[in-house]
Tab-separated table of C-alpha atoms in Angstrom:
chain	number	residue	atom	x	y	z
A	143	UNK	CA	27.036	0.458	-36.817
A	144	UNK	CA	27.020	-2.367	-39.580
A	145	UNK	CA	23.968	-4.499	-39.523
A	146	UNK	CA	26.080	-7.761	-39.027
A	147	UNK	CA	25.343	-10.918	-36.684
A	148	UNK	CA	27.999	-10.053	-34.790
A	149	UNK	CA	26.254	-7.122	-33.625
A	150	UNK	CA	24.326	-9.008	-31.514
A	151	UNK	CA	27.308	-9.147	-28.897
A	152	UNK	CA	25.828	-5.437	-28.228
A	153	UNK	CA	22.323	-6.052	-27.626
A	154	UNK	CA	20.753	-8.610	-25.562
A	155	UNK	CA	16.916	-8.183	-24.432
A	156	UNK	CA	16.706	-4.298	-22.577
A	157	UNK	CA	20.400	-4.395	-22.951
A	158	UNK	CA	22.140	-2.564	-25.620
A	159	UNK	CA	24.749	-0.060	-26.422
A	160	UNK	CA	23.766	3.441	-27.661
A	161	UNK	CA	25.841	6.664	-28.879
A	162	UNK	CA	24.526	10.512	-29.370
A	163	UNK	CA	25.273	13.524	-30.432
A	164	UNK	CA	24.154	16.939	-29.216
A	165	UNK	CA	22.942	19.609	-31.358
A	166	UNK	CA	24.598	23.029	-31.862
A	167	UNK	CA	21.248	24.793	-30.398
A	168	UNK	CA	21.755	22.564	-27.392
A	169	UNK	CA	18.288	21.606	-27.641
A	170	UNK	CA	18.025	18.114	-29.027
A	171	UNK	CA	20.456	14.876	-29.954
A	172	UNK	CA	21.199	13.279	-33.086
A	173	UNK	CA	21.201	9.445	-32.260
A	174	UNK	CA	23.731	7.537	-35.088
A	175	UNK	CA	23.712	4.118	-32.897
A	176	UNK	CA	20.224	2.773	-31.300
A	177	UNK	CA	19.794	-1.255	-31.848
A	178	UNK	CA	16.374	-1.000	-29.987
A	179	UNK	CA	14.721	0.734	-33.027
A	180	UNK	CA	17.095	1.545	-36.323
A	181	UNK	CA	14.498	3.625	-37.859
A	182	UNK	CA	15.487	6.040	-35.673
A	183	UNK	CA	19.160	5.793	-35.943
A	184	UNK	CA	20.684	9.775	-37.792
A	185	UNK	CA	17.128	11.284	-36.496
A	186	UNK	CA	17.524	14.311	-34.632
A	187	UNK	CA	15.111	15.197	-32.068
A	188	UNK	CA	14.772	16.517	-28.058
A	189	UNK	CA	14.048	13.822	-25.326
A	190	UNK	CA	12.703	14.558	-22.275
A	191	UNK	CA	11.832	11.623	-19.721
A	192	UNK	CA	8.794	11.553	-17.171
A	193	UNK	CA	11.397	13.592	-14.462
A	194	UNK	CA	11.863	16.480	-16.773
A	195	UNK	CA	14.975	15.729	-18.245
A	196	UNK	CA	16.405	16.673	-20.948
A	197	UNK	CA	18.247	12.933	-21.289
A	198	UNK	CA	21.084	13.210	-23.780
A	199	UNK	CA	21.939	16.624	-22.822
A	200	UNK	CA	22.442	15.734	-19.460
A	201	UNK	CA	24.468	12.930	-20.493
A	202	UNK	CA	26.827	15.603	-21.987
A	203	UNK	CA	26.779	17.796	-19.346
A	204	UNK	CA	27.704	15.346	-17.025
A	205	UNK	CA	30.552	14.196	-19.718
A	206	UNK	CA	31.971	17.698	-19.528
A	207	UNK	CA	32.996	17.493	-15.871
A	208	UNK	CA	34.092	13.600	-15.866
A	209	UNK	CA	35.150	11.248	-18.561
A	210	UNK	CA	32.720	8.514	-17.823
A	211	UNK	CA	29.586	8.352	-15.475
A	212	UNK	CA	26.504	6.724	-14.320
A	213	UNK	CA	23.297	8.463	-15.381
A	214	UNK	CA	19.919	7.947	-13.991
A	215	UNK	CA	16.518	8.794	-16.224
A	216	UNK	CA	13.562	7.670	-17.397
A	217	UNK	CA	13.209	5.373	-20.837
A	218	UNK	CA	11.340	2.790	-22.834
A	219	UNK	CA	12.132	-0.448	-21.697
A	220	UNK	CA	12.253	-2.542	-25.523
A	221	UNK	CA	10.976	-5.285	-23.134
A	222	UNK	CA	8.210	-3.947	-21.510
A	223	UNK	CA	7.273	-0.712	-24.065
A	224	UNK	CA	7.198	1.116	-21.067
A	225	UNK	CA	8.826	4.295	-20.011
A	226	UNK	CA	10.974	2.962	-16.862
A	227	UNK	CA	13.507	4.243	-14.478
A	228	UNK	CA	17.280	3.373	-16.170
A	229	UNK	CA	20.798	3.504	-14.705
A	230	UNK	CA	23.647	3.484	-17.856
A	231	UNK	CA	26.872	4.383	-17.792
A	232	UNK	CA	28.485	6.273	-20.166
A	233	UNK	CA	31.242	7.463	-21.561
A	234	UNK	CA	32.942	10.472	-23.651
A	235	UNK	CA	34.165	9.335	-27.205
A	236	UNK	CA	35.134	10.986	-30.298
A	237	UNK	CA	32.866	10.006	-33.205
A	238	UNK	CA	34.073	11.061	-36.846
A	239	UNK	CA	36.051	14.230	-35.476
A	240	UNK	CA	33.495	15.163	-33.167
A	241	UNK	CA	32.076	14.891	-29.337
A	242	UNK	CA	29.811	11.823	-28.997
A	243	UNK	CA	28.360	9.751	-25.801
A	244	UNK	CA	28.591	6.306	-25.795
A	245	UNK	CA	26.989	4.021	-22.988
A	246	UNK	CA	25.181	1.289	-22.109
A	247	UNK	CA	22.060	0.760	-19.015
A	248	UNK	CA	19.424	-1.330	-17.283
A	249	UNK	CA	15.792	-1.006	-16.313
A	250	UNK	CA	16.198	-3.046	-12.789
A	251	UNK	CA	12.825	-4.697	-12.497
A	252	UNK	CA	12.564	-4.351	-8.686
A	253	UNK	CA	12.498	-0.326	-8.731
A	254	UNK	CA	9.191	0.952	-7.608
A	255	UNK	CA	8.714	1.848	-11.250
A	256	UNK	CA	9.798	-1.128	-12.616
A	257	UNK	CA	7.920	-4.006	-10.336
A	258	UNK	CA	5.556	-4.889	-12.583
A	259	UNK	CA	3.265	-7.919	-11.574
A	260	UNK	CA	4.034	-10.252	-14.877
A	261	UNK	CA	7.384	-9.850	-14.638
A	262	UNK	CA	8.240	-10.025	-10.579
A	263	UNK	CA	5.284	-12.794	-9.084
A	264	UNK	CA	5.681	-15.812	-6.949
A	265	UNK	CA	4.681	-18.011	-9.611
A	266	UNK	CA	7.457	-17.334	-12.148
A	267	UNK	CA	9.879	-17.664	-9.213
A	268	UNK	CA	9.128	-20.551	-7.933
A	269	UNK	CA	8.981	-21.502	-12.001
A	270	UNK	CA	12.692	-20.684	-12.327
A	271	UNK	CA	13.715	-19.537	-9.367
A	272	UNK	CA	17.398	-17.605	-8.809
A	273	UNK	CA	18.791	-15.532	-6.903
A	274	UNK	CA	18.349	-12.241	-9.347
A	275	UNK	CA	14.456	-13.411	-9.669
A	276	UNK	CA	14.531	-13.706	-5.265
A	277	UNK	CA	16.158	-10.496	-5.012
A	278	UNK	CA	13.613	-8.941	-7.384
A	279	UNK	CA	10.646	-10.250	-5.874
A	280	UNK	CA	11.705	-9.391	-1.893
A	281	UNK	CA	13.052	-6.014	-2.989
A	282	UNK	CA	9.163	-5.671	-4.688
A	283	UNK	CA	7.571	-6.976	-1.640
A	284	UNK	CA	9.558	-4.448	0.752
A	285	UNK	CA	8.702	-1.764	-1.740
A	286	UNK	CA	5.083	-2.580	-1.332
A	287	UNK	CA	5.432	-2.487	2.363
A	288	UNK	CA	7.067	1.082	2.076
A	289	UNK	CA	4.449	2.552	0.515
A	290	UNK	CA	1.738	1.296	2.193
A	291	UNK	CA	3.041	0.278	5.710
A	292	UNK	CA	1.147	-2.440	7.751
A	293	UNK	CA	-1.662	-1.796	5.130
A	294	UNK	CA	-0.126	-3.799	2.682
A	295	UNK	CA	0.217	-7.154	4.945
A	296	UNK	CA	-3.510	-8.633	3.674
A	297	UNK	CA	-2.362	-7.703	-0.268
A	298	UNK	CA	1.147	-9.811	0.617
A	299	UNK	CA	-0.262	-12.528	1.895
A	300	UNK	CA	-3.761	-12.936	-0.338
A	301	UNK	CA	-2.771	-11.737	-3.602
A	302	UNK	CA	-2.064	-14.792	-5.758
A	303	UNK	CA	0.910	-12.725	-7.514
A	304	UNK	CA	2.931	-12.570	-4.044
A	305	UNK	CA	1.893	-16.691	-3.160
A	306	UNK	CA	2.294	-19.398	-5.345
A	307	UNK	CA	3.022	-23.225	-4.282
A	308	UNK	CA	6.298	-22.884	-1.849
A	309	UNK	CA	7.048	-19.502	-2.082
A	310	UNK	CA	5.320	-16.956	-0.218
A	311	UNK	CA	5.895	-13.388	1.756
A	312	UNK	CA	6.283	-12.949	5.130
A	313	UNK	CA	7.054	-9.953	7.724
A	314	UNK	CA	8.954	-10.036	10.763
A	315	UNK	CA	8.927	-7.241	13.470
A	316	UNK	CA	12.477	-6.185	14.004
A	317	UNK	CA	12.778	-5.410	17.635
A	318	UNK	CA	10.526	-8.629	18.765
A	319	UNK	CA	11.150	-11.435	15.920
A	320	UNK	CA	7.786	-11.244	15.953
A	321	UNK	CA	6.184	-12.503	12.291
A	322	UNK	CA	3.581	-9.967	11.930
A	323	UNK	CA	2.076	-11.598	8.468
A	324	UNK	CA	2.542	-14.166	6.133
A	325	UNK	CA	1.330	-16.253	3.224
A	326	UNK	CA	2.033	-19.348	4.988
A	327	UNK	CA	0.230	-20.674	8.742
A	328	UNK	CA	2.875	-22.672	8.995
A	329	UNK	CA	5.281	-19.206	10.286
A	330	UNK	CA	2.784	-18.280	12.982
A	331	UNK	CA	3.026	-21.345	14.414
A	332	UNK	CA	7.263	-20.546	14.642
A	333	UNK	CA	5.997	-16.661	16.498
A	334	UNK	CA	8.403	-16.845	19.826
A	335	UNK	CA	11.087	-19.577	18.500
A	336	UNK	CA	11.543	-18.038	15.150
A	337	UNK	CA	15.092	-17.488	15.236
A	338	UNK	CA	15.756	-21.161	15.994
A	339	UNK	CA	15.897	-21.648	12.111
A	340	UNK	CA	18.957	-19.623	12.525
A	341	UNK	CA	21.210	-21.385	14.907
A	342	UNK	CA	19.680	-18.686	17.475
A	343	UNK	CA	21.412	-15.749	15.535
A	344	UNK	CA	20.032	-12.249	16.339
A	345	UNK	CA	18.393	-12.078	12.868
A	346	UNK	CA	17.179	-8.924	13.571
A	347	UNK	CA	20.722	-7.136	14.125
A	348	UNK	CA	22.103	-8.641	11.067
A	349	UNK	CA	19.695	-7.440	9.193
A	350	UNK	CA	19.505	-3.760	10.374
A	351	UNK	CA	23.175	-3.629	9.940
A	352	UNK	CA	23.357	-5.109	6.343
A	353	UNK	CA	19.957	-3.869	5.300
A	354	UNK	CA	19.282	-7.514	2.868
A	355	UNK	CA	20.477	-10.743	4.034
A	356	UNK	CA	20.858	-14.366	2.269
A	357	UNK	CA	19.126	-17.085	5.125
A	358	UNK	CA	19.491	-20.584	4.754
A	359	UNK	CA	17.313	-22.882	7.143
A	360	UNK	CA	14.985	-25.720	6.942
A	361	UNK	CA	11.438	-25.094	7.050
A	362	UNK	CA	7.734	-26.041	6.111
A	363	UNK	CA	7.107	-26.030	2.549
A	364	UNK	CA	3.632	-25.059	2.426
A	365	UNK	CA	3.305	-27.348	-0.902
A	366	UNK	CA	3.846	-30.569	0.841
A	367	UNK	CA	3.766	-30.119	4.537
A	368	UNK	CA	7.322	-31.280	5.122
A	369	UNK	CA	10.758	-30.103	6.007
A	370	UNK	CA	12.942	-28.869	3.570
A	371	UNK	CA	16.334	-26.508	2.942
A	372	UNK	CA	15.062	-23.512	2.261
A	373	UNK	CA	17.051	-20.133	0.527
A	374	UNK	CA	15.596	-16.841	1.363
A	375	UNK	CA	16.469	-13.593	1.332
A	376	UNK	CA	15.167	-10.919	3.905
A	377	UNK	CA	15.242	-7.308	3.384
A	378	UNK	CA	14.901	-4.333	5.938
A	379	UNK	CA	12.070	-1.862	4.815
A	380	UNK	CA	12.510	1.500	4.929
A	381	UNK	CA	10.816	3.630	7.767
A	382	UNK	CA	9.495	1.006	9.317
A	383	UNK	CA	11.109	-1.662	12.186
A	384	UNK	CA	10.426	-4.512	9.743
A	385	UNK	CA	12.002	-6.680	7.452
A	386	UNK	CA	10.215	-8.825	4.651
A	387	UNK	CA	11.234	-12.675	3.650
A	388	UNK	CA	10.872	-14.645	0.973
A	389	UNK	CA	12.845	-18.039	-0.530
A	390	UNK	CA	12.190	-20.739	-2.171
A	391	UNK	CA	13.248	-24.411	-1.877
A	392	UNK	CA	16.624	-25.457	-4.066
């Protein structure tokens, strides 16, 4: 790939597109296209991720039953430096009269590998807040809650990385519409009325059904003790009859 400006349409941040080649042995790649690090670009070399896979070679083996596909592995994030769970999809091209794999992937930063506390905190959403940074940080939260059940309801609510300002955590039972923790005193005081945000809406219905929900209400803000709109999103955690919110004000 030329080193031109232009080349830039083909990387942006973790984002870039790759191509390999597999080795006659079968044991190892030859990698002629890698923007992240062109020192390594014509080296050839095996590369197994942190799930025991052999990563190119599976891309190829997965190219000889399908033209194009979506792979998932483990690789260094150029963001982070960290090895990271990554979704790419790629596809089956011929490179100078040969079999090649070209694709392109992600590192999503709310994967339980991936939710690292300087990227995905309260502070930087409320910052810049979005509705990629919300998803990230309630999809983190819910992940917490997953692994560590009702344990992890003092850790959402103290921990400075999951309250900051307006935005905050908080968990709602899903039979009751009970709010079983939160960042903010301001929900307990809401425990028995707290779908009236909602135009009386079974919340708790929608949200089993759709598993992640967009809310929009009026509420406290915790940062100046009034009423204002408020976007959240609320997101049903696996295992357990719960689902965890979080918004922010727009």
């Amino acid at each position: 790939m030329p080193n031109k400006p232009e080349d830039n349409r083909w990387r942006h941040g973790q984002i870039y597109v790759f191509v390999n080649i597999t080795g006659e042995a079968g044991g190892g790649a030859r990698v002629p296209v890698f923007p992240p690090d062109r020192s390594r670009e014509g080296l050839w070399g095996p590369t197994v991720d942190s799930f025991g896979t052999n990563v190119f070679m599976n891309q190829h083996r997965t190219l000889s039953l399908v033209p194009e596909a979506w792979v998932y592995y483990s690789y260094i994030n150029p963001a982070t430096g960290l090895e990271e769970p990554k979704r790419s999809y790629v596809k089956s091209i011929d490179w100078n009269g040969g079999n090649a794999v070209a694709g392109a992937g992600f590192h999503a930063r709310d994967l339980p590998g991936t939710c690292h506390a300087a990227h995905v905190n309260a502070a930087a959403l409320e910052a810049a807040p979005s509705n990629e940074g919300l998803q990230e940080f309630v999809r983190c939260a819910a992940n917490t809650v997953e692994s560590s059940g009702y344990y992890a309801a003092p850790v959402l609510t103290q921990n400075e990385r999951w309250n900051h300002g307006s935005v905050y955590v908080f968990g709602v039972d899903l039979d009751g519409a009970a709010v079983l923790f939160s960042g903010s005193p301001a929900s307990f005081r809401r425990v028995g009325e707290h779908l009236e945000p909602f135009g009386g809406r079974d919340m708790g219905s929608v949200i089993a059904t759709f598993g992640e929900v967009f809310l929009y209400y009026r509420f406290i803000d915790p940062a100046t003790g009034s009423q204002r709109p408020k976007m959240a999103l609320a997101r049903l955690v696996g295992g357990l009859p719960v689902f965890v919110v979080s918004g922010y004000n727009p």
